């Protein structure tokens, strides 16, 4: 029995990504060392083709493979996000890999496979399919985190990510098993109509929430994040902090909005988790001296902001989540790409104090970093500002005044550590001379794209917001 | 016939043992084994429910879990091997370059 051709269209982005991933691995041994750019180019082509394939599958909305996956505006929106993240990460990592002497085709293949897994996650309509997607993306990222094989920090980061990631996966899976036992199905759409044991169902949904809370790094399950983000190669950190997070949030939203029992049960958990996550991220970020670690804590705080929009439980909230995921991915990718470049060979310069005098010696780099930090802080004219504004709006519409107040307090706290970096860059005298390395072309392109995106969304959010609002209407 | 609750209680105990071992054990390989124990507890749950509901799909899920666990084991053992080679130790307390 063959799947009808429409089903293949609906899975087109994943098929393209996997095909190109395999092609990259096959091409790798045949491409001479000197021309290793070809492999990177092939991978870039694959990620671009996946975006085109997403456009193709957009023309064929509906469920595929007996209701296992579903193509709707929501999944298309997130496919565009994870595809764009893959393009930017591949563009930004080539010069890093060359510099560190790590250039191997597997890196790009793994990025493509991870993206395919995220694609499965965002369109999954069934829990075991979602689990497979989660694992495809997680296992690829475990390997990516350990890519600097001879650096103990990278090993340690990979080990922690692997152990805690699998631990979380087991929770997710146990939850799936209990939900299956309670309702007799793993299809999200049938879960409500099935009469089942309510206690078992609640227990299962709680387990699933714990598993996904680990993946999005929300408190009290966020402890792994700083260690993993600090030790992993910086382009991988950029990927981890944007793509998988968006996909995990998408899965959380999908379950939250489709299964009535889940929305009943989770709303308080999300409220508490949002408040805890914001404080855990921001307070810990205050005392960090390492830029990567500081950005890791900031990404925890941002997960908290996104959860606030979640707790709003309305379409404005969902649209705000989607908008924020895009804005967040842009600024985080930009910031981490800049940190990658400034880190220098062997990632030596990662302390905030190392950035002293950057403003006068490398004005372009300092200006880019300033823009990203302003956006992360949420100053006007940047995407971060409007993202926060929409979240605020959604929270107030649902009368979550307390969460909105906590969000405002946290924004003020976060000003300290973002602005400190800027102060160090512009006001302090450099301790040692910067051997100013020119920004490579591909890295420059990533920086320009993310900076332009950040400013564009900050000035003209309407187009994306309309798309997000249209995508936010999930089928019941 | 053995009632389903027996199987569920057994798998919950196995899962709990896995969680406890994950938190308290100090050897990386043992921690890794406790994750496998948790996954197998999940498998038992799937099979028990599949039998109780009279549906086969629960047993199919088990195959998926086994395949994924095998893939995870391959990657995980490779990472543990790197640690063992670079640190000469498998004690998790000694792998502490990144402050928690």
Coordinates of C-alpha atoms in Angstrom, one line a residue:
Chain A
X1 CA 0.0 0.0 0.0
X2 CA 1.4 3.3 -1.0
X3 CA 0.8 6.7 0.5
X4 CA -1.1 9.0 -1.8
X5 CA 1.1 11.7 -3.4
X6 CA -0.6 14.5 -1.4
X7 CA 0.8 12.9 1.8
X8 CA 4.3 13.2 0.4
X9 CA 3.7 16.8 -0.5
X10 CA 2.7 17.4 3.1
X11 CA 5.9 15.8 4.4
X12 CA 8.0 17.5 1.6
X13 CA 10.3 19.7 3.8
X14 CA 11.4 16.7 5.9
X15 CA 12.0 14.6 2.9
X16 CA 14.1 17.3 1.3
X17 CA 16.1 17.8 4.5
X18 CA 16.8 14.1 5.0
X19 CA 17.7 13.7 1.3
X20 CA 20.2 16.6 1.4
X21 CA 21.5 15.4 4.7
X22 CA 22.4 12.0 3.2
X23 CA 23.8 13.7 0.1
X24 CA 26.0 15.8 2.2
X25 CA 27.4 12.7 4.0
X26 CA 27.9 11.0 0.7
X27 CA 29.6 13.9 -0.9
X28 CA 31.9 14.5 2.0
X29 CA 34.5 11.8 1.3
X30 CA 34.7 12.8 -2.4
X31 CA 35.3 16.5 -2.0
X32 CA 38.9 17.4 -1.6
X33 CA 39.9 19.3 1.6
X34 CA 40.7 22.5 -0.2
X35 CA 37.2 22.7 -1.7
X36 CA 35.3 21.9 1.5
X37 CA 33.1 24.9 0.8
X38 CA 31.3 22.8 -1.7
X39 CA 29.9 20.6 1.1
X40 CA 28.7 23.6 3.0
X41 CA 27.2 25.0 -0.1
X42 CA 25.3 21.7 -0.7
X43 CA 23.9 21.8 2.8
X44 CA 22.9 25.5 2.4
X45 CA 21.1 24.5 -0.8
X46 CA 19.3 21.7 1.1
X47 CA 18.1 24.1 3.8
X48 CA 17.0 26.6 1.1
X49 CA 15.2 23.8 -0.7
X50 CA 13.5 22.9 2.5
X51 CA 12.1 26.4 2.6
X52 CA 10.9 26.0 -0.9
X53 CA 9.4 22.7 -0.1
X54 CA 7.5 24.3 2.8
X55 CA 6.0 26.7 0.3
X56 CA 5.0 23.6 -1.7
X57 CA 3.4 21.8 1.2
X58 CA 1.5 25.0 2.0
X59 CA -0.5 24.4 -1.1
X60 CA -1.7 21.1 0.2
X61 CA -3.1 21.7 3.7
X62 CA -4.7 18.8 5.6
X63 CA -3.7 15.7 7.4
X64 CA -1.4 13.0 6.0
X65 CA -0.5 9.4 6.8
X66 CA -3.7 8.5 8.6
X67 CA -3.8 11.7 10.6
X68 CA -0.2 11.4 12.0
X69 CA 0.9 14.8 10.7
X70 CA -1.0 17.8 9.7
X71 CA -0.2 20.7 7.5
X72 CA -1.9 23.9 8.5
X73 CA -0.8 27.5 8.8
X74 CA 0.6 26.9 12.3
X75 CA 2.9 24.1 11.1
X76 CA 3.9 26.1 8.0
X77 CA 4.8 29.1 10.1
X78 CA 7.1 27.1 12.3
X79 CA 8.6 25.2 9.3
X80 CA 9.6 28.6 7.9
X81 CA 11.2 29.4 11.3
X82 CA 13.2 26.2 11.7
X83 CA 14.2 26.3 8.0
X84 CA 15.4 29.8 8.3
X85 CA 17.3 29.0 11.4
X86 CA 19.0 26.1 9.6
X87 CA 20.0 28.4 6.7
X88 CA 21.5 31.0 9.1
X89 CA 23.3 28.4 11.2
X90 CA 24.9 26.7 8.2
X91 CA 26.0 30.1 6.8
X92 CA 27.4 31.2 10.1
X93 CA 29.2 28.0 11.0
X94 CA 31.5 27.4 8.0
X95 CA 34.2 29.9 9.0
X96 CA 34.0 28.8 12.6
X97 CA 34.6 25.2 11.6
X98 CA 37.5 26.2 9.4
X99 CA 39.0 28.3 12.1
X100 CA 38.8 25.5 14.7
X101 CA 40.0 22.8 12.2
X102 CA 36.7 20.9 12.6
X103 CA 35.4 21.2 9.1
X104 CA 33.6 18.0 8.4
X105 CA 30.5 17.3 6.3
X106 CA 28.7 15.5 9.2
X107 CA 28.2 18.9 10.9
X108 CA 26.0 20.1 8.2
X109 CA 24.3 16.8 7.8
X110 CA 23.4 16.8 11.5
X111 CA 22.1 20.3 11.3
X112 CA 19.8 19.2 8.4
X113 CA 18.7 16.1 10.3
X114 CA 18.0 18.1 13.4
X115 CA 15.9 20.5 11.4
X116 CA 14.0 17.6 9.9
X117 CA 13.2 16.3 13.4
X118 CA 12.0 19.8 14.4
X119 CA 9.8 19.8 11.3
X120 CA 8.2 16.5 12.3
X121 CA 7.6 17.9 15.8
X122 CA 5.8 21.0 14.6
X123 CA 3.5 19.2 12.3
X124 CA 2.9 16.1 14.5
X125 CA -0.7 15.3 15.3
X126 CA 0.1 12.2 17.2
X127 CA 2.2 11.7 20.3
X128 CA 4.5 8.9 19.1
X129 CA 5.2 10.8 15.9
X130 CA 6.0 13.8 18.0
X131 CA 8.3 11.7 20.1
X132 CA 10.2 10.4 17.0
X133 CA 10.6 14.0 15.8
X134 CA 11.8 15.1 19.2
X135 CA 14.4 12.3 19.2
X136 CA 15.6 12.9 15.7
X137 CA 16.3 16.5 16.6
X138 CA 17.7 15.7 20.1
X139 CA 20.1 12.9 19.1
X140 CA 21.5 15.1 16.3
X141 CA 22.0 17.9 18.7
X142 CA 23.8 15.7 21.2
X143 CA 26.4 14.9 18.6
X144 CA 26.6 18.5 17.6
X145 CA 27.2 19.6 21.1
X146 CA 30.2 17.3 21.4
X147 CA 31.6 18.4 18.0
X148 CA 34.8 19.8 19.5
X149 CA 35.9 16.3 20.4
X150 CA 39.2 17.2 22.1
X151 CA 37.9 20.0 24.2
X152 CA 36.9 18.6 27.7
X153 CA 34.3 21.4 28.1
X154 CA 32.6 20.4 24.9
X155 CA 32.5 16.7 26.0
X156 CA 31.1 17.7 29.4
X157 CA 28.4 19.9 27.7
X158 CA 27.4 17.0 25.4
X159 CA 27.3 14.5 28.3
X160 CA 25.1 16.7 30.4
X161 CA 22.9 17.5 27.5
X162 CA 22.6 13.8 26.6
X163 CA 21.9 12.5 30.1
X164 CA 19.4 15.2 31.0
X165 CA 17.8 15.2 27.5
X166 CA 17.2 11.5 27.6
X167 CA 15.9 11.7 31.2
X168 CA 13.4 14.3 30.0
X169 CA 12.5 12.1 27.0
X170 CA 11.7 9.2 29.3
X171 CA 9.3 11.4 31.2
X172 CA 7.7 12.5 28.0
X173 CA 7.4 8.9 26.8
X174 CA 6.0 7.7 30.1
X175 CA 3.4 10.4 29.8
X176 CA 2.5 9.2 26.3
X177 CA 2.1 5.7 27.6
X178 CA -0.2 6.8 30.4
X179 CA -2.3 8.9 28.0
X180 CA -2.5 6.0 25.6
X181 CA -3.7 3.8 28.5
X182 CA -6.3 6.3 29.6
X183 CA -7.8 7.1 26.2
X184 CA -6.8 4.2 24.0
X185 CA -5.4 6.6 21.4
X186 CA -2.4 8.7 20.8
X187 CA -4.0 10.9 18.2
X188 CA -4.4 14.4 19.7
X189 CA -7.7 15.1 17.9
X190 CA -9.4 12.0 19.3
X191 CA -8.2 12.4 22.8
X192 CA -11.1 14.5 24.1
X193 CA -13.9 12.4 22.6
X194 CA -12.4 9.2 24.0
X195 CA -13.8 8.4 27.4
X196 CA -11.0 7.4 29.7
X197 CA -9.7 7.3 33.2
X198 CA -9.3 11.0 34.1
X199 CA -6.7 10.5 36.8
X200 CA -4.5 8.5 34.5
X201 CA -5.0 11.1 31.7
X202 CA -4.0 13.9 34.0
X203 CA -1.0 12.0 35.3
X204 CA 0.1 11.4 31.7
X205 CA -0.4 15.0 30.6
X206 CA 1.6 16.1 33.6
X207 CA 4.5 13.9 32.6
X208 CA 4.4 15.1 29.1
X209 CA 4.5 18.7 30.4
X210 CA 7.6 17.9 32.5
X211 CA 9.3 16.4 29.5
X212 CA 8.6 19.4 27.3
X213 CA 9.5 21.9 30.0
X214 CA 12.9 20.3 30.1
X215 CA 13.3 20.8 26.4
X216 CA 12.2 24.5 26.4
X217 CA 14.4 25.1 29.5
X218 CA 11.7 26.5 31.8
X219 CA 12.1 26.4 35.6
X220 CA 12.4 24.3 37.6
X221 CA 13.9 22.2 34.8
X222 CA 16.3 24.7 33.4
X223 CA 19.5 23.7 35.3
X224 CA 21.1 22.0 32.3
X225 CA 20.9 25.1 30.0
X226 CA 23.9 27.2 31.0
X227 CA 26.3 24.4 31.1
X228 CA 25.3 23.0 27.8
X229 CA 25.2 26.4 26.1
X230 CA 28.6 27.3 27.5
X231 CA 30.4 24.2 26.5
X232 CA 28.9 23.5 23.1
X233 CA 30.6 25.0 20.0
X234 CA 29.1 28.5 19.7
X235 CA 27.3 28.0 16.3
X236 CA 25.7 24.9 17.9
X237 CA 24.6 27.0 20.9
X238 CA 23.0 29.4 18.4
X239 CA 21.1 26.5 16.9
X240 CA 20.1 25.0 20.2
X241 CA 18.8 28.2 21.6
X242 CA 16.6 28.9 18.6
X243 CA 15.4 25.9 16.6
X244 CA 14.7 23.1 19.0
X245 CA 13.2 25.6 21.5
X246 CA 10.8 26.9 18.9
X247 CA 9.8 23.3 17.9
X248 CA 9.3 22.3 21.6
X249 CA 7.1 25.3 22.2
X250 CA 5.2 24.5 19.1
X251 CA 4.5 20.9 20.3
X252 CA 3.5 22.3 23.7
X253 CA 1.1 24.8 22.0
X254 CA -0.3 22.1 19.8
X255 CA -1.2 19.8 22.7
X256 CA -2.3 22.6 24.8
X257 CA -4.7 23.9 22.2
X258 CA -6.0 20.6 20.9
X259 CA -6.5 18.6 24.0
X260 CA -9.0 20.2 26.3
X261 CA -7.9 18.2 29.4
X262 CA -4.3 19.4 28.9
X263 CA -5.4 23.1 28.8
X264 CA -7.3 22.6 32.0
X265 CA -4.5 21.0 33.8
X266 CA -1.5 22.9 32.4
X267 CA -2.7 26.5 32.9
X268 CA -1.6 26.7 36.5
X269 CA 1.6 24.9 35.9
X270 CA 2.4 27.3 33.1
X271 CA 1.6 30.3 35.3
X272 CA 4.0 29.2 38.0
X273 CA 6.6 28.0 35.6
X274 CA 6.5 31.3 33.7
X275 CA 7.1 33.3 36.9
X276 CA 9.8 31.0 38.2
X277 CA 11.6 30.9 34.8
X278 CA 11.7 34.6 34.4
X279 CA 13.3 35.1 37.8
X280 CA 15.6 32.1 37.6
X281 CA 17.0 33.3 34.2
X282 CA 17.3 37.0 35.0
X283 CA 18.7 36.8 38.5
X284 CA 21.3 34.3 37.6
X285 CA 22.3 36.2 34.5
X286 CA 23.2 39.2 36.7
X287 CA 26.3 37.6 38.1
X288 CA 27.7 36.0 35.0
X289 CA 31.1 37.0 33.6
X290 CA 31.1 34.7 30.6
X291 CA 29.2 36.0 27.6
X292 CA 27.9 32.6 26.5
X293 CA 26.7 31.8 29.9
X294 CA 25.1 35.1 30.3
X295 CA 23.2 34.6 27.0
X296 CA 22.2 31.1 28.1
X297 CA 20.6 32.6 31.2
X298 CA 19.0 35.2 29.1
X299 CA 17.5 32.5 26.9
X300 CA 16.0 30.9 30.0
X301 CA 14.4 34.3 30.9
X302 CA 13.0 34.6 27.3
X303 CA 11.4 31.1 27.6
X304 CA 9.7 32.6 30.7
X305 CA 8.4 35.5 28.7
X306 CA 7.0 33.2 26.0
X307 CA 5.3 31.1 28.7
X308 CA 3.5 34.3 29.9
X309 CA 1.9 34.5 26.5
X310 CA 1.1 30.8 26.8
X311 CA -0.7 31.4 30.0
X312 CA -2.9 34.0 28.3
X313 CA -4.7 31.1 26.6
X314 CA -6.2 33.0 23.8
X315 CA -5.5 33.5 20.1
X316 CA -3.7 36.8 20.7
X317 CA -1.4 34.9 23.1
X318 CA -0.7 32.2 20.6
X319 CA 0.1 34.8 17.9
X320 CA 2.3 36.5 20.4
X321 CA 4.2 33.3 21.0
X322 CA 4.7 32.8 17.3
X323 CA 5.9 36.4 16.8
X324 CA 8.2 36.2 19.7
X325 CA 9.7 32.9 18.6
X326 CA 10.7 34.6 15.3
X327 CA 12.1 37.7 17.0
X328 CA 13.9 35.7 19.6
X329 CA 15.5 33.4 17.0
X330 CA 16.7 36.4 15.0
X331 CA 18.3 38.2 17.9
X332 CA 19.8 35.1 19.6
X333 CA 21.3 33.8 16.3
X334 CA 22.8 37.2 15.6
X335 CA 24.2 37.6 19.1
X336 CA 25.7 34.1 19.2
X337 CA 27.1 34.5 15.7
X338 CA 28.8 37.7 16.8
X339 CA 30.1 36.0 19.9
X340 CA 31.5 33.2 17.7
X341 CA 33.4 35.6 15.6
X342 CA 34.7 37.7 18.5
X343 CA 35.7 34.5 20.4
X344 CA 38.7 34.1 18.2
X345 CA 40.6 30.8 17.6
X346 CA 39.8 28.2 20.3
X347 CA 37.0 30.4 21.7
X348 CA 39.4 32.2 24.0
X349 CA 37.7 35.6 24.3
X350 CA 34.4 34.9 26.0
X351 CA 34.6 37.0 29.1
X352 CA 32.6 40.2 29.2
X353 CA 35.7 42.1 30.2
X354 CA 37.4 40.9 27.0
X355 CA 35.1 43.1 25.1
X356 CA 36.5 46.3 26.6
X357 CA 37.3 48.8 24.0
X358 CA 35.5 47.0 21.3
X359 CA 33.5 50.1 20.5
X360 CA 36.5 52.0 19.3
X361 CA 38.5 49.2 17.8
X362 CA 35.9 47.2 15.9
X363 CA 33.0 49.7 15.6
X364 CA 31.0 47.5 13.2
X365 CA 31.0 44.4 15.5
X366 CA 30.2 46.5 18.5
X367 CA 27.3 48.1 16.7
X368 CA 25.8 44.8 15.7
X369 CA 26.1 43.4 19.2
X370 CA 24.6 46.5 20.7
X371 CA 21.6 46.1 18.4
X372 CA 21.0 42.5 19.4
X373 CA 21.4 43.3 23.1
X374 CA 18.9 46.2 22.7
X375 CA 16.5 43.8 21.1
X376 CA 17.0 41.2 23.8
X377 CA 16.3 43.8 26.3
X378 CA 13.3 45.0 24.4
X379 CA 14.0 48.6 23.5
X380 CA 11.8 50.3 20.9
X381 CA 12.5 50.0 17.2
X382 CA 13.6 46.4 17.6
X383 CA 11.8 43.1 17.2
X384 CA 12.2 42.4 20.9
X385 CA 10.2 45.4 21.9
X386 CA 7.2 44.5 19.8
X387 CA 7.4 40.9 20.8
X388 CA 7.2 41.9 24.5
X389 CA 4.5 44.4 23.7
X390 CA 2.3 41.7 22.1
X391 CA 2.9 39.3 25.1
X392 CA 2.0 42.1 27.5
X393 CA -1.1 42.8 25.5
X394 CA -2.2 39.1 25.5
X395 CA -1.6 38.8 29.2
X396 CA -3.6 41.9 30.0
X397 CA -6.5 40.8 27.7
X398 CA -6.7 37.6 29.8
X399 CA -6.5 39.6 33.1
X400 CA -3.2 38.1 34.0
X401 CA -2.2 41.4 35.7
X402 CA 0.3 39.8 38.1
X403 CA 2.2 38.0 35.3
X404 CA 2.3 41.2 33.3
X405 CA 3.7 43.0 36.4
X406 CA 6.3 40.3 36.9
X407 CA 7.3 40.5 33.2
X408 CA 7.8 44.3 33.6
X409 CA 9.9 43.8 36.7
X410 CA 12.0 41.2 34.9
X411 CA 12.6 43.5 32.0
X412 CA 14.0 46.1 34.3
X413 CA 16.3 43.5 36.0
X414 CA 17.6 42.3 32.6
X415 CA 18.5 45.8 31.7
X416 CA 21.5 45.6 34.1
X417 CA 23.3 42.7 32.4
X418 CA 22.6 43.6 28.8
X419 CA 23.6 47.2 29.3
X420 CA 26.7 46.2 31.3
X421 CA 28.1 44.5 28.1
X422 CA 27.4 47.7 26.1
X423 CA 29.1 49.9 28.8
X424 CA 32.1 47.6 28.8
X425 CA 32.3 47.8 25.0
X426 CA 32.1 51.6 24.7
X427 CA 33.3 53.0 28.0
X428 CA 36.2 50.9 29.1
X429 CA 39.8 51.0 27.9
X430 CA 41.0 47.8 26.3
X431 CA 43.3 45.7 28.5
X432 CA 45.1 44.3 25.5
X433 CA 45.1 45.1 21.9
X434 CA 42.5 43.4 19.7
X435 CA 44.1 41.7 16.8
X436 CA 41.1 42.8 14.7
X437 CA 40.2 39.9 12.4
X438 CA 38.0 41.0 9.5
X439 CA 34.4 39.6 9.6
X440 CA 34.2 36.8 7.0
X441 CA 31.7 37.3 4.2
X442 CA 29.3 34.5 5.2
X443 CA 29.3 35.6 8.9
X444 CA 28.8 39.2 7.7
X445 CA 25.8 38.0 5.7
X446 CA 24.3 36.3 8.7
X447 CA 24.8 39.4 10.8
X448 CA 23.3 41.7 8.2
X449 CA 20.3 39.4 7.7
X450 CA 19.5 39.0 11.4
X451 CA 20.1 42.7 12.1
X452 CA 17.9 43.7 9.2
X453 CA 15.2 41.2 10.4
X454 CA 15.4 42.6 13.9
X455 CA 14.9 46.1 12.7
X456 CA 12.3 45.3 10.1
X457 CA 10.2 43.5 12.6
X458 CA 10.7 46.3 15.0
X459 CA 9.4 48.9 12.5
X460 CA 7.0 47.0 10.3
X461 CA 5.6 44.0 12.3
X462 CA 2.2 44.0 10.5
X463 CA 3.0 41.4 7.8
X464 CA 4.5 38.8 10.2
X465 CA 1.9 39.5 12.9
X466 CA -0.9 39.0 10.4
X467 CA 0.6 35.7 9.4
X468 CA 1.1 34.7 13.1
X469 CA -2.5 35.6 13.9
X470 CA -3.8 33.6 11.0
X471 CA -1.6 30.7 12.1
X472 CA -2.7 30.9 15.6
X473 CA -6.2 29.6 14.9
X474 CA -5.6 25.9 15.6
X475 CA -8.3 23.4 14.6
X476 CA -10.2 22.1 17.5
Chain B
X1 CA -5.4 -13.7 34.5
X2 CA -3.2 -11.1 36.2
X3 CA -5.0 -7.8 36.4
X4 CA -3.5 -4.8 34.6
X5 CA -2.9 -2.8 37.8
X6 CA -0.1 -5.3 38.7
X7 CA 1.8 -4.4 35.5
X8 CA 1.2 -0.7 36.0
X9 CA 2.4 -0.8 39.5
X10 CA 5.5 -2.8 38.5
X11 CA 6.3 -0.4 35.7
X12 CA 5.8 2.6 38.0
X13 CA 8.2 1.1 40.5
X14 CA 10.8 0.4 37.7
X15 CA 10.4 4.0 36.4
X16 CA 10.8 5.3 40.0
X17 CA 13.9 3.2 40.6
X18 CA 15.3 4.6 37.3
X19 CA 14.7 8.2 38.5
X20 CA 16.2 7.6 41.9
X21 CA 19.3 5.9 40.4
X22 CA 19.6 8.7 37.9
X23 CA 19.8 11.3 40.7
X24 CA 21.9 9.4 43.2
X25 CA 24.4 7.3 41.2
X26 CA 27.8 8.7 40.5
X27 CA 29.1 6.6 37.7
X28 CA 28.1 7.8 34.2
X29 CA 27.5 4.3 32.9
X30 CA 25.2 3.5 35.8
X31 CA 23.3 6.8 35.2
X32 CA 23.0 5.8 31.5
X33 CA 21.7 2.4 32.5
X34 CA 19.1 4.0 34.8
X35 CA 17.7 5.9 31.7
X36 CA 17.4 2.5 29.9
X37 CA 15.5 1.2 32.9
X38 CA 13.1 4.1 32.7
X39 CA 12.6 3.5 29.0
X40 CA 11.9 -0.2 29.6
X41 CA 9.4 0.7 32.3
X42 CA 7.6 2.7 29.6
X43 CA 7.7 -0.3 27.3
X44 CA 6.1 -2.5 29.9
X45 CA 3.4 0.1 30.4
X46 CA 2.7 0.2 26.6
X47 CA 2.5 -3.5 26.3
X48 CA 0.2 -3.8 29.4
X49 CA -2.2 -1.2 28.1
X50 CA -2.1 -2.7 24.6
X51 CA -3.2 -6.0 26.0
X52 CA -5.8 -4.5 28.3
X53 CA -7.3 -2.3 25.5
X54 CA -7.2 -5.2 23.0
X55 CA -5.3 -3.0 20.5
X56 CA -2.1 -3.8 18.8
X57 CA -0.7 -0.3 18.4
X58 CA 0.7 -0.2 21.9
X59 CA 3.0 -3.0 20.9
X60 CA 4.1 -1.3 17.8
X61 CA 5.1 1.8 19.8
X62 CA 7.4 -0.5 21.8
X63 CA 9.4 -1.2 18.6
X64 CA 9.7 2.5 18.0
X65 CA 10.9 3.0 21.6
X66 CA 13.5 0.2 21.3
X67 CA 14.8 1.6 18.0
X68 CA 15.1 5.1 19.5
X69 CA 16.8 3.7 22.6
X70 CA 19.3 1.9 20.5
X71 CA 20.1 5.1 18.6
X72 CA 20.4 7.0 21.8
X73 CA 22.7 4.3 23.3
X74 CA 25.0 4.5 20.3
X75 CA 25.4 8.3 20.6
X76 CA 25.5 8.2 24.4
X77 CA 28.2 5.6 24.6
X78 CA 30.3 7.5 22.1
X79 CA 30.0 10.6 24.3
X80 CA 30.9 8.6 27.4
X81 CA 33.9 7.2 25.6
X82 CA 35.1 10.7 24.8
X83 CA 34.8 11.6 28.5
X84 CA 36.6 8.5 29.6
X85 CA 39.4 9.2 27.1
X86 CA 39.9 12.9 28.0
X87 CA 39.3 12.8 31.7
X88 CA 40.5 9.3 32.6
X89 CA 37.5 8.9 34.9
X90 CA 33.8 8.0 34.8
X91 CA 32.9 9.7 38.0
X92 CA 30.4 12.4 37.4
X93 CA 31.8 14.5 40.2
X94 CA 35.1 14.8 38.4
X95 CA 33.4 16.1 35.3
X96 CA 32.9 19.6 36.6
X97 CA 34.6 22.2 34.4
X98 CA 31.4 24.0 33.9
X99 CA 30.1 25.2 37.2
X100 CA 26.6 24.3 37.9

